[in-house]
Amino acid sequence: MQPQYNKEIEIFAPATVANLGPGFDIMGMAIEGAGDLVRMKIAPGDELVIRNESGMPLPDDVEKNVVTPALRALVAAWGDPLAIEVTLLKKIRPGSGIGSSSASSAAAVTGLNELLGRPFGEKQLIAFAMEGERLVSGGTAHADNAGPAVAGGIMLIRGYEPLDYIRIPVPGNLCAAVIHPHITVNTLESRAVMRKEIPQCDAVTQWGNVGGLVAGLLTSDMGLIGRSLKDVIAEPYRKHFIPGYDELKEHLAGIGGLLGSNIAGSGPSVFALCDGRQAAAQAGEAMKKHFAALNIEADLYAGPVSGQGARVIR
Ligand code: HSE
């Protein structure tokens, strides 16, 4: 396989909702309409240059950019040094909770794989992208954002050592509304507030809900999906990061076709899963209204789950 030197490509990777309610660190889905756009090229040499033209605040230090460990993992597996130029053109706001770091890492490893002639498969690309997550999550490399950012759709990560994941078919009518209020929640802080030991009764509730959610998705049982979108592990400890969170859930609960709502990843974004586009649009409006009343600007994405992950677009 010959690397394609000096060819410039652009790669898009979607935003993602991690945890999907009960699946802390093991479930995630890609969403339509938001993501990162990255331009890349390679040349002979041994240098990594990352430019930020996204307008979003990112660390100047290459060592602190999530793209760096992801690309280094791929280059180590490739075995030969490379000079790599990455330009971040469009970026999900960092700290949004919709997979900002994963989208960059997923786009970068997908782009580099393409320029090298696709020597690596999907699972390896996810493993490389996870290295970016390790940097922002205090040493834990989880795949609930990185997996769907690379591969699209809804993913269950059955295990990490070794990485073992399952693409879950998405029921045709399943839609999502995701709101990103413009407040920042640091992933490390959001993980730090969680309990390190889980009482047995909470563990039983949680794994019942994870199983129910997976079964509901596999059988397109919207009622079961809704009953299973409950989380006693993360949401109760993280909800104080989101102004008026309990009231927001109450507003949403009254919407016909609403299956359930929860915090997206480590927050502050909030997602609602819905039976149909109309319910997703209504849930989105309710969420927008909630944050507008609190004078908090917010971006809204509403529509079907994205079946596509990171891809070369030019
Ligand atoms: N599963 C992760 C969490 C996603 O909830 O902390 C955010 O990186």
XYZ file of C-alpha atoms and ligand atoms in Angstrom:
322
model
C 0.000 0.000 0.000
C 1.417 3.370 -1.046
C 0.657 6.459 1.028
C -0.867 9.311 -0.964
C 1.562 12.118 -0.215
C 0.524 15.777 -0.558
C -3.063 14.963 -1.451
C -5.471 17.117 0.561
C -8.730 15.644 1.781
C -11.580 16.786 4.026
C -13.273 14.516 6.510
C -16.506 14.960 8.445
C -17.257 13.125 11.708
C -20.637 13.378 13.450
C -21.481 14.579 16.927
C -22.493 11.794 19.287
C -24.608 11.264 22.384
C -22.766 9.031 24.825
C -24.342 6.903 27.557
C -27.785 7.055 25.942
C -29.403 7.092 29.378
C -28.364 3.993 31.324
C -25.305 3.001 29.255
C -22.583 4.939 31.070
C -19.375 4.491 29.042
C -20.886 1.624 26.987
C -23.579 3.088 24.710
C -23.649 5.941 22.242
C -25.286 7.196 19.054
C -24.349 9.481 16.193
C -26.584 12.460 15.455
C -27.415 14.282 12.232
C -26.580 17.885 11.598
C -23.586 18.488 13.846
C -19.978 17.399 13.708
C -16.362 18.299 12.981
C -14.790 19.050 9.629
C -11.073 18.407 9.260
C -8.629 18.913 6.367
C -5.569 16.672 6.186
C -2.501 15.848 4.158
C 0.602 13.774 4.706
C 4.180 13.845 3.442
C 7.395 11.942 4.098
C 8.888 13.090 7.389
C 8.115 12.960 11.068
C 6.118 15.937 12.251
C 2.608 16.681 13.391
C 1.146 20.118 12.712
C -2.362 20.938 13.934
C -3.988 24.193 12.844
C -7.171 25.484 14.340
C -9.321 27.430 11.884
C -12.566 26.434 13.565
C -13.022 29.561 15.640
C -13.372 27.395 18.754
C -10.933 27.732 21.625
C -8.483 24.816 21.557
C -5.120 24.315 23.279
C -2.174 25.702 21.238
C 0.061 22.945 22.562
C -0.066 19.976 20.156
C 0.466 17.631 23.116
C -2.819 18.796 24.631
C -4.876 18.341 21.469
C -6.988 15.138 21.443
C -6.069 14.518 17.826
C -2.409 13.973 18.769
C -2.631 10.687 20.749
C -5.195 9.334 18.271
C -2.926 9.984 15.271
C 0.180 8.796 17.122
C -1.534 5.482 17.906
C -2.304 5.016 14.219
C 1.225 5.980 13.121
C 2.700 3.540 15.677
C 0.550 0.743 14.225
C 1.534 1.775 10.668
C 5.170 1.471 11.679
C 6.773 4.268 9.620
C 7.090 7.934 10.519
C 4.909 10.467 8.694
C 4.620 14.227 8.476
C 0.957 15.022 9.092
C -0.856 18.314 8.697
C -4.300 18.607 10.236
C -6.517 21.674 9.983
C -9.640 21.784 12.129
C -12.122 23.679 9.957
C -15.363 23.278 11.906
C -15.586 22.119 15.445
C -18.319 21.173 17.870
C -17.926 23.470 20.858
C -15.518 21.805 23.342
C -17.187 20.818 26.615
C -20.586 20.509 24.955
C -21.193 16.854 25.842
C -21.886 15.824 22.253
C -18.559 14.228 21.540
C -16.445 17.213 20.544
C -13.139 15.452 21.211
C -14.257 12.193 19.586
C -15.433 13.895 16.416
C -11.971 15.436 15.892
C -10.165 12.192 16.669
C -12.544 10.123 14.520
C -12.167 12.508 11.574
C -8.376 12.588 11.907
C -7.835 8.818 12.085
C -10.344 8.224 9.273
C -8.513 10.780 7.119
C -5.079 9.368 7.836
C -6.302 5.835 7.149
C -7.656 7.007 3.796
C -4.391 8.704 2.840
C -2.493 5.525 3.725
C -4.723 3.388 1.470
C -7.047 2.122 4.247
C -4.744 -0.353 5.970
C -6.862 -0.317 9.141
C -10.408 -1.523 9.753
C -13.237 0.083 11.717
C -12.350 -1.501 15.055
C -8.755 -0.333 14.864
C -9.862 3.187 13.929
C -12.153 3.253 16.971
C -9.280 2.071 19.171
C -7.029 4.853 17.795
C -9.747 7.512 18.266
C -10.231 6.311 21.857
C -6.713 7.483 22.666
C -7.973 11.058 22.314
C -10.656 10.250 24.894
C -7.999 9.020 27.296
C -6.478 12.483 27.261
C -9.698 14.289 28.225
C -11.137 11.672 30.567
C -8.294 11.365 33.029
C -6.776 8.141 31.702
C -9.953 6.231 30.786
C -10.199 5.469 27.092
C -13.904 4.890 26.481
C -15.587 4.298 23.126
C -19.164 5.469 23.649
C -18.476 8.657 21.665
C -15.510 7.486 19.597
C -17.301 4.316 18.390
C -20.371 5.973 16.857
C -18.257 8.940 15.671
C -16.189 6.508 13.570
C -18.912 4.032 12.587
C -22.256 5.917 12.916
C -25.578 4.626 14.287
C -26.091 3.289 17.799
C -23.370 1.237 19.434
C -23.114 -0.977 22.497
C -19.623 -1.562 23.809
C -19.753 -4.992 25.418
C -16.194 -4.886 26.652
C -12.953 -2.964 26.475
C -10.253 -5.551 26.968
C -10.292 -6.407 24.164
C -12.602 -3.867 22.504
C -15.820 -5.680 21.641
C -18.756 -3.697 20.293
C -22.072 -4.297 18.587
C -23.843 -2.006 16.113
C -27.474 -1.885 17.231
C -30.036 -1.456 14.433
C -31.883 1.851 14.748
C -35.709 1.617 14.706
C -37.002 3.491 11.650
C -39.099 5.972 13.584
C -36.543 6.740 16.273
C -35.647 10.435 16.326
C -33.645 12.551 18.689
C -33.597 16.134 19.841
C -30.344 17.317 21.365
C -29.880 20.725 22.925
C -26.525 22.226 23.678
C -26.816 25.079 26.175
C -23.783 27.350 25.975
C -22.353 26.490 29.344
C -19.246 24.402 29.749
C -19.016 21.224 31.759
C -15.582 19.756 32.100
C -15.582 15.996 31.449
C -13.082 15.314 34.239
C -15.175 17.233 36.752
C -18.354 15.548 35.555
C -16.748 12.134 36.045
C -15.303 13.106 39.415
C -18.750 13.759 40.956
C -19.846 10.190 40.328
C -19.695 7.432 42.919
C -16.835 4.970 42.578
C -18.814 2.186 44.250
C -22.383 1.409 43.221
C -24.838 -0.176 45.689
C -26.208 -3.495 44.490
C -29.789 -2.185 44.192
C -28.650 0.600 41.819
C -26.550 -1.832 39.794
C -29.591 -4.096 39.385
C -31.735 -1.144 38.224
C -29.064 0.007 35.797
C -28.316 -3.295 34.092
C -32.036 -3.989 33.820
C -32.371 -0.711 31.948
C -29.347 -1.312 29.701
C -30.739 -4.723 28.754
C -34.199 -3.223 28.237
C -32.855 -0.436 26.043
C -30.900 -2.837 23.829
C -33.882 -5.217 23.580
C -36.204 -2.275 22.817
C -33.921 -1.026 20.036
C -33.545 -4.514 18.552
C -37.298 -5.120 18.501
C -38.366 -1.506 17.713
C -40.402 -1.557 20.934
C -40.730 2.167 21.600
C -42.478 1.604 24.958
C -39.613 -0.563 26.185
C -37.039 1.957 24.943
C -38.854 4.675 26.893
C -39.111 2.643 30.110
C -35.420 1.804 29.875
C -34.064 5.338 29.368
C -33.411 5.665 33.085
C -30.097 6.124 34.753
C -29.364 5.953 38.478
C -25.567 5.971 38.072
C -24.686 9.270 36.375
C -27.734 11.551 35.971
C -28.500 12.133 39.687
C -24.899 13.230 40.316
C -24.485 15.350 37.201
C -27.823 17.082 36.852
C -26.791 20.035 39.029
C -24.436 21.096 36.199
C -27.524 21.848 34.085
C -29.703 24.768 35.216
C -33.315 23.757 35.893
C -32.718 20.157 34.838
C -35.598 18.603 36.814
C -38.076 21.205 35.502
C -36.853 20.590 31.951
C -37.531 16.859 32.315
C -40.995 17.626 33.641
C -41.783 19.840 30.598
C -40.564 17.111 28.268
C -42.506 14.325 29.972
C -45.813 15.884 28.797
C -44.940 15.624 25.074
C -46.729 12.877 23.137
C -44.207 10.537 21.497
C -41.441 11.412 23.971
C -39.680 8.195 24.961
C -37.321 9.674 27.494
C -34.651 12.273 28.080
C -31.298 12.374 29.782
C -27.931 14.092 29.888
C -25.847 13.665 26.716
C -22.460 12.263 27.712
C -20.963 14.215 30.567
C -23.219 17.215 29.837
C -24.291 19.970 29.588
C -26.161 18.877 26.437
C -29.469 17.133 27.015
C -31.098 14.679 24.607
C -34.616 13.386 24.147
C -35.406 10.203 22.231
C -38.737 10.346 20.446
C -41.106 8.265 18.386
C -41.140 10.297 15.168
C -39.884 13.610 13.846
C -42.822 15.621 15.116
C -42.259 14.596 18.730
C -38.527 15.342 18.334
C -39.350 18.817 16.983
C -41.676 19.453 19.935
C -39.123 18.196 22.445
C -36.517 20.428 20.816
C -38.770 23.487 21.092
C -39.486 22.742 24.763
C -35.771 22.466 25.492
C -35.014 25.670 23.605
C -37.722 27.516 25.515
C -36.377 26.220 28.807
C -32.880 27.606 28.256
C -34.148 30.831 26.645
C -36.163 31.498 29.830
C -32.895 31.179 31.762
C -31.101 33.524 29.324
C -28.816 30.718 28.200
C -28.068 30.523 24.489
C -28.422 27.052 23.047
C -28.022 25.118 19.787
C -30.634 22.574 18.856
C -30.332 19.485 16.648
C -33.437 17.438 15.947
C -33.913 14.593 13.502
C -33.180 10.934 12.852
C -30.209 9.107 14.284
C -27.253 9.342 11.902
C -26.412 6.022 10.277
C -23.120 7.367 8.979
C -19.908 7.840 10.880
C -16.710 9.636 9.887
C -16.281 9.933 6.119
C -14.153 11.615 3.508
C -16.260 14.283 1.862
C -13.749 15.866 -0.522
N -19.252 8.250 28.928
C -18.575 9.488 29.116
C -19.085 10.137 30.380
C -18.819 10.384 27.944
O -20.298 10.111 30.597
O -18.277 10.668 31.146
C -18.121 11.704 28.032
O -16.808 11.627 27.640
